[in-house]
Amino acid sequence: MRKGESVELNITGVNGASHPFVIEGLGVRGEVTKGNTTTVRFKVDKKGTYPIRCLTHADIHSNGPMVGYIVVL
Ligand SMILES: [Cu+2]
């Protein structure tokens, strides 16, 4: 995405009961549950890479890390 753009992110849960998540640096939180679509909306005014991390599957001990990245150009 480009800085200054408004974004709607739709995430659908496929496996696992619950995935509470944060988008670091943006103050965005949500939770994805199996079979449901979670929508978050945000706008980013600064270029950078923002990790989206599942708090349940944070590291190798919890079958993670479950992580993605939002890149703002
Ligand atoms: Cu997860």
PDB file of N, CA, C and O and ligand atoms in Angstrom:
ATOM      1  N   MET A   1       0.839  -1.185   0.000  1.00  0.00           N
ATOM      2  CA  MET A   1       0.000   0.000   0.000  1.00  0.00           C
ATOM      3  C   MET A   1       0.877   1.239   0.000  1.00  0.00           C
ATOM      4  O   MET A   1       2.051   1.178   0.320  1.00  0.00           O
ATOM      5  N   ARG A   2       0.261   2.373  -0.341  1.00  0.00           N
ATOM      6  CA  ARG A   2       0.976   3.657  -0.375  1.00  0.00           C
ATOM      7  C   ARG A   2       0.643   4.444   0.875  1.00  0.00           C
ATOM      8  O   ARG A   2      -0.467   4.344   1.412  1.00  0.00           O
ATOM      9  N   LYS A   3       1.596   5.240   1.333  1.00  0.00           N
ATOM     10  CA  LYS A   3       1.318   6.042   2.527  1.00  0.00           C
ATOM     11  C   LYS A   3       0.179   7.012   2.242  1.00  0.00           C
ATOM     12  O   LYS A   3       0.052   7.533   1.123  1.00  0.00           O
ATOM     13  N   GLY A   4      -0.644   7.225   3.262  1.00  0.00           N
ATOM     14  CA  GLY A   4      -1.792   8.100   3.109  1.00  0.00           C
ATOM     15  C   GLY A   4      -3.038   7.407   2.592  1.00  0.00           C
ATOM     16  O   GLY A   4      -4.118   7.977   2.617  1.00  0.00           O
ATOM     17  N   GLU A   5      -2.864   6.169   2.125  1.00  0.00           N
ATOM     18  CA  GLU A   5      -3.987   5.390   1.604  1.00  0.00           C
ATOM     19  C   GLU A   5      -4.815   4.802   2.754  1.00  0.00           C
ATOM     20  O   GLU A   5      -4.254   4.371   3.749  1.00  0.00           O
ATOM     21  N   SER A   6      -6.108   4.752   2.585  1.00  0.00           N
ATOM     22  CA  SER A   6      -6.955   4.047   3.544  1.00  0.00           C
ATOM     23  C   SER A   6      -7.120   2.612   3.063  1.00  0.00           C
ATOM     24  O   SER A   6      -7.353   2.379   1.879  1.00  0.00           O
ATOM     25  N   VAL A   7      -6.991   1.689   4.002  1.00  0.00           N
ATOM     26  CA  VAL A   7      -6.995   0.275   3.649  1.00  0.00           C
ATOM     27  C   VAL A   7      -8.037  -0.471   4.466  1.00  0.00           C
ATOM     28  O   VAL A   7      -8.252  -0.175   5.640  1.00  0.00           O
ATOM     29  N   GLU A   8      -8.689  -1.404   3.812  1.00  0.00           N
ATOM     30  CA  GLU A   8      -9.568  -2.336   4.514  1.00  0.00           C
ATOM     31  C   GLU A   8      -8.961  -3.716   4.326  1.00  0.00           C
ATOM     32  O   GLU A   8      -8.760  -4.171   3.202  1.00  0.00           O
ATOM     33  N   LEU A   9      -8.649  -4.354   5.442  1.00  0.00           N
ATOM     34  CA  LEU A   9      -8.029  -5.672   5.414  1.00  0.00           C
ATOM     35  C   LEU A   9      -9.055  -6.698   5.899  1.00  0.00           C
ATOM     36  O   LEU A   9      -9.599  -6.564   6.992  1.00  0.00           O
ATOM     37  N   ASN A  10      -9.317  -7.687   5.052  1.00  0.00           N
ATOM     38  CA  ASN A  10     -10.270  -8.749   5.411  1.00  0.00           C
ATOM     39  C   ASN A  10      -9.504 -10.055   5.562  1.00  0.00           C
ATOM     40  O   ASN A  10      -8.857 -10.492   4.613  1.00  0.00           O
ATOM     41  N   ILE A  11      -9.592 -10.640   6.740  1.00  0.00           N
ATOM     42  CA  ILE A  11      -8.862 -11.879   7.020  1.00  0.00           C
ATOM     43  C   ILE A  11      -9.869 -12.963   7.406  1.00  0.00           C
ATOM     44  O   ILE A  11     -10.662 -12.776   8.333  1.00  0.00           O
ATOM     45  N   THR A  12      -9.811 -14.083   6.699  1.00  0.00           N
ATOM     46  CA  THR A  12     -10.728 -15.188   6.979  1.00  0.00           C
ATOM     47  C   THR A  12      -9.985 -16.327   7.666  1.00  0.00           C
ATOM     48  O   THR A  12      -8.918 -16.734   7.214  1.00  0.00           O
ATOM     49  N   GLY A  13     -10.551 -16.817   8.754  1.00  0.00           N
ATOM     50  CA  GLY A  13      -9.958 -17.908   9.505  1.00  0.00           C
ATOM     51  C   GLY A  13     -10.237 -19.252   8.840  1.00  0.00           C
ATOM     52  O   GLY A  13     -11.384 -19.569   8.536  1.00  0.00           O
ATOM     53  N   VAL A  14      -9.189 -20.019   8.605  1.00  0.00           N
ATOM     54  CA  VAL A  14      -9.312 -21.330   7.959  1.00  0.00           C
ATOM     55  C   VAL A  14      -8.997 -22.450   8.953  1.00  0.00           C
ATOM     56  O   VAL A  14      -9.764 -23.395   9.098  1.00  0.00           O
ATOM     57  N   ASN A  15      -7.867 -22.321   9.619  1.00  0.00           N
ATOM     58  CA  ASN A  15      -7.450 -23.336  10.593  1.00  0.00           C
ATOM     59  C   ASN A  15      -7.245 -22.692  11.965  1.00  0.00           C
ATOM     60  O   ASN A  15      -6.856 -21.527  12.057  1.00  0.00           O
ATOM     61  N   GLY A  16      -7.471 -23.469  12.996  1.00  0.00           N
ATOM     62  CA  GLY A  16      -7.262 -22.967  14.352  1.00  0.00           C
ATOM     63  C   GLY A  16      -8.474 -22.173  14.822  1.00  0.00           C
ATOM     64  O   GLY A  16      -9.101 -21.475  14.036  1.00  0.00           O
ATOM     65  N   ALA A  17      -8.792 -22.296  16.100  1.00  0.00           N
ATOM     66  CA  ALA A  17     -10.016 -21.691  16.622  1.00  0.00           C
ATOM     67  C   ALA A  17      -9.940 -20.166  16.675  1.00  0.00           C
ATOM     68  O   ALA A  17     -10.872 -19.471  16.278  1.00  0.00           O
ATOM     69  N   SER A  18      -8.809 -19.648  17.143  1.00  0.00           N
ATOM     70  CA  SER A  18      -8.730 -18.213  17.409  1.00  0.00           C
ATOM     71  C   SER A  18      -7.321 -17.671  17.171  1.00  0.00           C
ATOM     72  O   SER A  18      -6.339 -18.287  17.582  1.00  0.00           O
ATOM     73  N   HIS A  19      -7.275 -16.526  16.530  1.00  0.00           N
ATOM     74  CA  HIS A  19      -5.995 -15.860  16.275  1.00  0.00           C
ATOM     75  C   HIS A  19      -6.121 -14.369  16.610  1.00  0.00           C
ATOM     76  O   HIS A  19      -6.381 -13.549  15.728  1.00  0.00           O
ATOM     77  N   PRO A  20      -5.967 -14.025  17.896  1.00  0.00           N
ATOM     78  CA  PRO A  20      -5.920 -12.606  18.235  1.00  0.00           C
ATOM     79  C   PRO A  20      -4.628 -12.016  17.651  1.00  0.00           C
ATOM     80  O   PRO A  20      -3.567 -12.635  17.760  1.00  0.00           O
ATOM     81  N   PHE A  21      -4.728 -10.836  17.038  1.00  0.00           N
ATOM     82  CA  PHE A  21      -3.536 -10.294  16.388  1.00  0.00           C
ATOM     83  C   PHE A  21      -3.381  -8.800  16.641  1.00  0.00           C
ATOM     84  O   PHE A  21      -4.327  -8.106  17.021  1.00  0.00           O
ATOM     85  N   VAL A  22      -2.163  -8.340  16.453  1.00  0.00           N
ATOM     86  CA  VAL A  22      -1.864  -6.908  16.497  1.00  0.00           C
ATOM     87  C   VAL A  22      -1.090  -6.550  15.231  1.00  0.00           C
ATOM     88  O   VAL A  22      -0.372  -7.387  14.684  1.00  0.00           O
ATOM     89  N   ILE A  23      -1.257  -5.333  14.785  1.00  0.00           N
ATOM     90  CA  ILE A  23      -0.384  -4.804  13.744  1.00  0.00           C
ATOM     91  C   ILE A  23       0.530  -3.806  14.439  1.00  0.00           C
ATOM     92  O   ILE A  23       0.091  -2.752  14.905  1.00  0.00           O
ATOM     93  N   GLU A  24       1.782  -4.188  14.562  1.00  0.00           N
ATOM     94  CA  GLU A  24       2.746  -3.397  15.324  1.00  0.00           C
ATOM     95  C   GLU A  24       3.004  -2.049  14.669  1.00  0.00           C
ATOM     96  O   GLU A  24       3.191  -1.967  13.455  1.00  0.00           O
ATOM     97  N   GLY A  25       3.001  -1.033  15.490  1.00  0.00           N
ATOM     98  CA  GLY A  25       3.289   0.311  15.007  1.00  0.00           C
ATOM     99  C   GLY A  25       2.062   1.061  14.527  1.00  0.00           C
ATOM    100  O   GLY A  25       2.137   2.262  14.265  1.00  0.00           O
ATOM    101  N   LEU A  26       0.946   0.374  14.418  1.00  0.00           N
ATOM    102  CA  LEU A  26      -0.271   1.027  13.930  1.00  0.00           C
ATOM    103  C   LEU A  26      -1.372   1.079  14.977  1.00  0.00           C
ATOM    104  O   LEU A  26      -2.400   1.717  14.767  1.00  0.00           O
ATOM    105  N   GLY A  27      -1.192   0.360  16.080  1.00  0.00           N
ATOM    106  CA  GLY A  27      -2.218   0.345  17.110  1.00  0.00           C
ATOM    107  C   GLY A  27      -3.494  -0.360  16.677  1.00  0.00           C
ATOM    108  O   GLY A  27      -4.572  -0.048  17.180  1.00  0.00           O
ATOM    109  N   VAL A  28      -3.355  -1.283  15.721  1.00  0.00           N
ATOM    110  CA  VAL A  28      -4.531  -2.022  15.237  1.00  0.00           C
ATOM    111  C   VAL A  28      -4.544  -3.398  15.895  1.00  0.00           C
ATOM    112  O   VAL A  28      -3.513  -4.084  15.954  1.00  0.00           O
ATOM    113  N   ARG A  29      -5.724  -3.795  16.388  1.00  0.00           N
ATOM    114  CA  ARG A  29      -5.901  -5.114  16.997  1.00  0.00           C
ATOM    115  C   ARG A  29      -7.134  -5.775  16.432  1.00  0.00           C
ATOM    116  O   ARG A  29      -8.062  -5.101  15.994  1.00  0.00           O
ATOM    117  N   GLY A  30      -7.155  -7.086  16.485  1.00  0.00           N
ATOM    118  CA  GLY A  30      -8.334  -7.809  16.050  1.00  0.00           C
ATOM    119  C   GLY A  30      -8.208  -9.262  16.424  1.00  0.00           C
ATOM    120  O   GLY A  30      -7.237  -9.674  17.069  1.00  0.00           O
ATOM    121  N   GLU A  31      -9.200 -10.026  16.028  1.00  0.00           N
ATOM    122  CA  GLU A  31      -9.150 -11.461  16.283  1.00  0.00           C
ATOM    123  C   GLU A  31      -9.793 -12.174  15.106  1.00  0.00           C
ATOM    124  O   GLU A  31     -10.882 -11.787  14.659  1.00  0.00           O
ATOM    125  N   VAL A  32      -9.117 -13.189  14.619  1.00  0.00           N
ATOM    126  CA  VAL A  32      -9.656 -14.007  13.531  1.00  0.00           C
ATOM    127  C   VAL A  32     -10.116 -15.331  14.128  1.00  0.00           C
ATOM    128  O   VAL A  32      -9.370 -15.969  14.878  1.00  0.00           O
ATOM    129  N   THR A  33     -11.340 -15.716  13.828  1.00  0.00           N
ATOM    130  CA  THR A  33     -11.840 -17.001  14.300  1.00  0.00           C
ATOM    131  C   THR A  33     -12.218 -17.870  13.106  1.00  0.00           C
ATOM    132  O   THR A  33     -12.525 -17.364  12.017  1.00  0.00           O
ATOM    133  N   LYS A  34     -12.185 -19.158  13.330  1.00  0.00           N
ATOM    134  CA  LYS A  34     -12.398 -20.134  12.262  1.00  0.00           C
ATOM    135  C   LYS A  34     -13.742 -19.952  11.577  1.00  0.00           C
ATOM    136  O   LYS A  34     -14.781 -19.872  12.228  1.00  0.00           O
ATOM    137  N   GLY A  35     -13.688 -19.864  10.259  1.00  0.00           N
ATOM    138  CA  GLY A  35     -14.908 -19.767   9.466  1.00  0.00           C
ATOM    139  C   GLY A  35     -15.473 -18.359   9.357  1.00  0.00           C
ATOM    140  O   GLY A  35     -16.500 -18.152   8.707  1.00  0.00           O
ATOM    141  N   ASN A  36     -14.818 -17.392   9.992  1.00  0.00           N
ATOM    142  CA  ASN A  36     -15.319 -16.015   9.966  1.00  0.00           C
ATOM    143  C   ASN A  36     -14.295 -15.068   9.339  1.00  0.00           C
ATOM    144  O   ASN A  36     -13.102 -15.342   9.355  1.00  0.00           O
ATOM    145  N   THR A  37     -14.816 -13.960   8.822  1.00  0.00           N
ATOM    146  CA  THR A  37     -13.949 -12.933   8.250  1.00  0.00           C
ATOM    147  C   THR A  37     -13.918 -11.729   9.177  1.00  0.00           C
ATOM    148  O   THR A  37     -14.963 -11.225   9.583  1.00  0.00           O
ATOM    149  N   THR A  38     -12.717 -11.316   9.527  1.00  0.00           N
ATOM    150  CA  THR A  38     -12.506 -10.145  10.372  1.00  0.00           C
ATOM    151  C   THR A  38     -12.027  -8.997   9.491  1.00  0.00           C
ATOM    152  O   THR A  38     -11.155  -9.188   8.652  1.00  0.00           O
ATOM    153  N   THR A  39     -12.612  -7.832   9.696  1.00  0.00           N
ATOM    154  CA  THR A  39     -12.245  -6.655   8.907  1.00  0.00           C
ATOM    155  C   THR A  39     -11.629  -5.593   9.804  1.00  0.00           C
ATOM    156  O   THR A  39     -12.188  -5.281  10.859  1.00  0.00           O
ATOM    157  N   VAL A  40     -10.488  -5.087   9.421  1.00  0.00           N
ATOM    158  CA  VAL A  40      -9.913  -3.920  10.096  1.00  0.00           C
ATOM    159  C   VAL A  40      -9.626  -2.858   9.042  1.00  0.00           C
ATOM    160  O   VAL A  40      -9.294  -3.172   7.895  1.00  0.00           O
ATOM    161  N   ARG A  41      -9.798  -1.609   9.443  1.00  0.00           N
ATOM    162  CA  ARG A  41      -9.544  -0.488   8.529  1.00  0.00           C
ATOM    163  C   ARG A  41      -8.529   0.434   9.173  1.00  0.00           C
ATOM    164  O   ARG A  41      -8.598   0.698  10.371  1.00  0.00           O
ATOM    165  N   PHE A  42      -7.619   0.913   8.377  1.00  0.00           N
ATOM    166  CA  PHE A  42      -6.623   1.831   8.907  1.00  0.00           C
ATOM    167  C   PHE A  42      -5.993   2.621   7.775  1.00  0.00           C
ATOM    168  O   PHE A  42      -6.167   2.305   6.595  1.00  0.00           O
ATOM    169  N   LYS A  43      -5.253   3.639   8.185  1.00  0.00           N
ATOM    170  CA  LYS A  43      -4.551   4.505   7.247  1.00  0.00           C
ATOM    171  C   LYS A  43      -3.152   4.679   7.816  1.00  0.00           C
ATOM    172  O   LYS A  43      -2.995   4.812   9.035  1.00  0.00           O
ATOM    173  N   VAL A  44      -2.149   4.639   6.973  1.00  0.00           N
ATOM    174  CA  VAL A  44      -0.774   4.766   7.439  1.00  0.00           C
ATOM    175  C   VAL A  44      -0.136   5.973   6.760  1.00  0.00           C
ATOM    176  O   VAL A  44      -0.154   6.082   5.540  1.00  0.00           O
ATOM    177  N   ASP A  45       0.418   6.839   7.592  1.00  0.00           N
ATOM    178  CA  ASP A  45       0.992   8.078   7.052  1.00  0.00           C
ATOM    179  C   ASP A  45       2.510   8.026   6.937  1.00  0.00           C
ATOM    180  O   ASP A  45       3.132   9.000   6.532  1.00  0.00           O
ATOM    181  N   LYS A  46       3.086   6.886   7.322  1.00  0.00           N
ATOM    182  CA  LYS A  46       4.546   6.799   7.321  1.00  0.00           C
ATOM    183  C   LYS A  46       4.997   5.539   6.592  1.00  0.00           C
ATOM    184  O   LYS A  46       4.465   4.443   6.845  1.00  0.00           O
ATOM    185  N   LYS A  47       5.987   5.676   5.727  1.00  0.00           N
ATOM    186  CA  LYS A  47       6.542   4.520   5.021  1.00  0.00           C
ATOM    187  C   LYS A  47       7.166   3.551   6.007  1.00  0.00           C
ATOM    188  O   LYS A  47       7.694   3.964   7.042  1.00  0.00           O
ATOM    189  N   GLY A  48       7.122   2.275   5.678  1.00  0.00           N
ATOM    190  CA  GLY A  48       7.773   1.294   6.540  1.00  0.00           C
ATOM    191  C   GLY A  48       7.143  -0.077   6.390  1.00  0.00           C
ATOM    192  O   GLY A  48       6.252  -0.288   5.570  1.00  0.00           O
ATOM    193  N   THR A  49       7.654  -1.010   7.182  1.00  0.00           N
ATOM    194  CA  THR A  49       7.138  -2.381   7.205  1.00  0.00           C
ATOM    195  C   THR A  49       6.537  -2.631   8.573  1.00  0.00           C
ATOM    196  O   THR A  49       7.208  -2.448   9.592  1.00  0.00           O
ATOM    197  N   TYR A  50       5.275  -3.026   8.580  1.00  0.00           N
ATOM    198  CA  TYR A  50       4.527  -3.197   9.824  1.00  0.00           C
ATOM    199  C   TYR A  50       4.131  -4.664   9.980  1.00  0.00           C
ATOM    200  O   TYR A  50       3.336  -5.183   9.182  1.00  0.00           O
ATOM    201  N   PRO A  51       4.680  -5.344  11.004  1.00  0.00           N
ATOM    202  CA  PRO A  51       4.345  -6.754  11.200  1.00  0.00           C
ATOM    203  C   PRO A  51       2.937  -6.938  11.744  1.00  0.00           C
ATOM    204  O   PRO A  51       2.500  -6.186  12.624  1.00  0.00           O
ATOM    205  N   ILE A  52       2.259  -7.926  11.199  1.00  0.00           N
ATOM    206  CA  ILE A  52       0.965  -8.340  11.748  1.00  0.00           C
ATOM    207  C   ILE A  52       1.208  -9.690  12.403  1.00  0.00           C
ATOM    208  O   ILE A  52       1.606 -10.647  11.748  1.00  0.00           O
ATOM    209  N   ARG A  53       1.043  -9.724  13.713  1.00  0.00           N
ATOM    210  CA  ARG A  53       1.430 -10.902  14.492  1.00  0.00           C
ATOM    211  C   ARG A  53       0.256 -11.513  15.225  1.00  0.00           C
ATOM    212  O   ARG A  53      -0.488 -10.814  15.916  1.00  0.00           O
ATOM    213  N   CYS A  54       0.163 -12.818  15.116  1.00  0.00           N
ATOM    214  CA  CYS A  54      -0.813 -13.570  15.902  1.00  0.00           C
ATOM    215  C   CYS A  54      -0.246 -13.789  17.303  1.00  0.00           C
ATOM    216  O   CYS A  54       0.884 -14.252  17.455  1.00  0.00           O
ATOM    217  N   LEU A  55      -1.021 -13.429  18.316  1.00  0.00           N
ATOM    218  CA  LEU A  55      -0.548 -13.523  19.698  1.00  0.00           C
ATOM    219  C   LEU A  55      -0.628 -14.946  20.245  1.00  0.00           C
ATOM    220  O   LEU A  55       0.108 -15.306  21.166  1.00  0.00           O
ATOM    221  N   THR A  56      -1.497 -15.763  19.684  1.00  0.00           N
ATOM    222  CA  THR A  56      -1.608 -17.158  20.126  1.00  0.00           C
ATOM    223  C   THR A  56      -0.446 -17.988  19.583  1.00  0.00           C
ATOM    224  O   THR A  56       0.056 -18.880  20.255  1.00  0.00           O
ATOM    225  N   HIS A  57      -0.038 -17.672  18.366  1.00  0.00           N
ATOM    226  CA  HIS A  57       1.026 -18.445  17.703  1.00  0.00           C
ATOM    227  C   HIS A  57       2.243 -17.544  17.489  1.00  0.00           C
ATOM    228  O   HIS A  57       2.643 -17.242  16.366  1.00  0.00           O
ATOM    229  N   ALA A  58       2.807 -17.145  18.631  1.00  0.00           N
ATOM    230  CA  ALA A  58       3.861 -16.131  18.595  1.00  0.00           C
ATOM    231  C   ALA A  58       5.238 -16.688  18.243  1.00  0.00           C
ATOM    232  O   ALA A  58       6.061 -15.994  17.653  1.00  0.00           O
ATOM    233  N   ASP A  59       5.481 -17.953  18.614  1.00  0.00           N
ATOM    234  CA  ASP A  59       6.823 -18.497  18.387  1.00  0.00           C
ATOM    235  C   ASP A  59       6.768 -20.000  18.121  1.00  0.00           C
ATOM    236  O   ASP A  59       5.684 -20.582  18.044  1.00  0.00           O
ATOM    237  N   ILE A  60       7.936 -20.600  18.011  1.00  0.00           N
ATOM    238  CA  ILE A  60       8.021 -22.011  17.630  1.00  0.00           C
ATOM    239  C   ILE A  60       7.353 -22.927  18.668  1.00  0.00           C
ATOM    240  O   ILE A  60       6.832 -23.988  18.321  1.00  0.00           O
ATOM    241  N   HIS A  61       7.310 -22.491  19.920  1.00  0.00           N
ATOM    242  CA  HIS A  61       6.699 -23.303  20.972  1.00  0.00           C
ATOM    243  C   HIS A  61       5.171 -23.346  20.863  1.00  0.00           C
ATOM    244  O   HIS A  61       4.531 -24.207  21.453  1.00  0.00           O
ATOM    245  N   SER A  62       4.630 -22.424  20.110  1.00  0.00           N
ATOM    246  CA  SER A  62       3.168 -22.410  19.914  1.00  0.00           C
ATOM    247  C   SER A  62       2.829 -22.606  18.426  1.00  0.00           C
ATOM    248  O   SER A  62       1.851 -22.052  17.930  1.00  0.00           O
ATOM    249  N   ASN A  63       3.684 -23.369  17.728  1.00  0.00           N
ATOM    250  CA  ASN A  63       3.486 -23.646  16.297  1.00  0.00           C
ATOM    251  C   ASN A  63       3.529 -22.392  15.439  1.00  0.00           C
ATOM    252  O   ASN A  63       2.893 -22.325  14.393  1.00  0.00           O
ATOM    253  N   GLY A  64       4.273 -21.402  15.886  1.00  0.00           N
ATOM    254  CA  GLY A  64       4.433 -20.178  15.101  1.00  0.00           C
ATOM    255  C   GLY A  64       5.850 -20.043  14.593  1.00  0.00           C
ATOM    256  O   GLY A  64       6.562 -21.057  14.545  1.00  0.00           O
ATOM    257  N   PRO A  65       6.304 -18.878  14.297  1.00  0.00           N
ATOM    258  CA  PRO A  65       5.519 -17.656  14.374  1.00  0.00           C
ATOM    259  C   PRO A  65       4.543 -17.517  13.199  1.00  0.00           C
ATOM    260  O   PRO A  65       4.863 -17.854  12.077  1.00  0.00           O
ATOM    261  N   MET A  66       3.344 -17.031  13.546  1.00  0.00           N
ATOM    262  CA  MET A  66       2.342 -16.707  12.536  1.00  0.00           C
ATOM    263  C   MET A  66       2.424 -15.194  12.350  1.00  0.00           C
ATOM    264  O   MET A  66       2.012 -14.424  13.217  1.00  0.00           O
ATOM    265  N   VAL A  67       3.001 -14.814  11.246  1.00  0.00           N
ATOM    266  CA  VAL A  67       3.294 -13.393  11.043  1.00  0.00           C
ATOM    267  C   VAL A  67       3.152 -13.030   9.567  1.00  0.00           C
ATOM    268  O   VAL A  67       3.378 -13.884   8.693  1.00  0.00           O
ATOM    269  N   GLY A  68       2.754 -11.810   9.318  1.00  0.00           N
ATOM    270  CA  GLY A  68       2.724 -11.269   7.966  1.00  0.00           C
ATOM    271  C   GLY A  68       3.225  -9.848   8.022  1.00  0.00           C
ATOM    272  O   GLY A  68       3.459  -9.310   9.121  1.00  0.00           O
ATOM    273  N   TYR A  69       3.415  -9.246   6.893  1.00  0.00           N
ATOM    274  CA  TYR A  69       3.962  -7.886   6.866  1.00  0.00           C
ATOM    275  C   TYR A  69       3.143  -6.986   5.947  1.00  0.00           C
ATOM    276  O   TYR A  69       2.802  -7.396   4.837  1.00  0.00           O
ATOM    277  N   ILE A  70       2.868  -5.802   6.432  1.00  0.00           N
ATOM    278  CA  ILE A  70       2.241  -4.777   5.609  1.00  0.00           C
ATOM    279  C   ILE A  70       3.341  -3.800   5.222  1.00  0.00           C
ATOM    280  O   ILE A  70       3.996  -3.218   6.095  1.00  0.00           O
ATOM    281  N   VAL A  71       3.557  -3.663   3.933  1.00  0.00           N
ATOM    282  CA  VAL A  71       4.620  -2.774   3.452  1.00  0.00           C
ATOM    283  C   VAL A  71       3.977  -1.513   2.889  1.00  0.00           C
ATOM    284  O   VAL A  71       3.135  -1.568   2.007  1.00  0.00           O
ATOM    285  N   VAL A  72       4.406  -0.388   3.457  1.00  0.00           N
ATOM    286  CA  VAL A  72       3.883   0.909   3.038  1.00  0.00           C
ATOM    287  C   VAL A  72       4.971   1.653   2.279  1.00  0.00           C
ATOM    288  O   VAL A  72       6.065   1.872   2.787  1.00  0.00           O
ATOM    289  N   LEU A  73       4.657   1.996   1.037  1.00  0.00           N
ATOM    290  CA  LEU A  73       5.641   2.643   0.161  1.00  0.00           C
ATOM    291  C   LEU A  73       5.391   4.132   0.048  1.00  0.00           C
ATOM    292  O   LEU A  73       4.296   4.602   0.239  1.00  0.00           O
TER     293      LEU A  73
HETATM  294 CU    CU B   1      -2.591 -17.813  15.060  1.00  0.00          CU
END
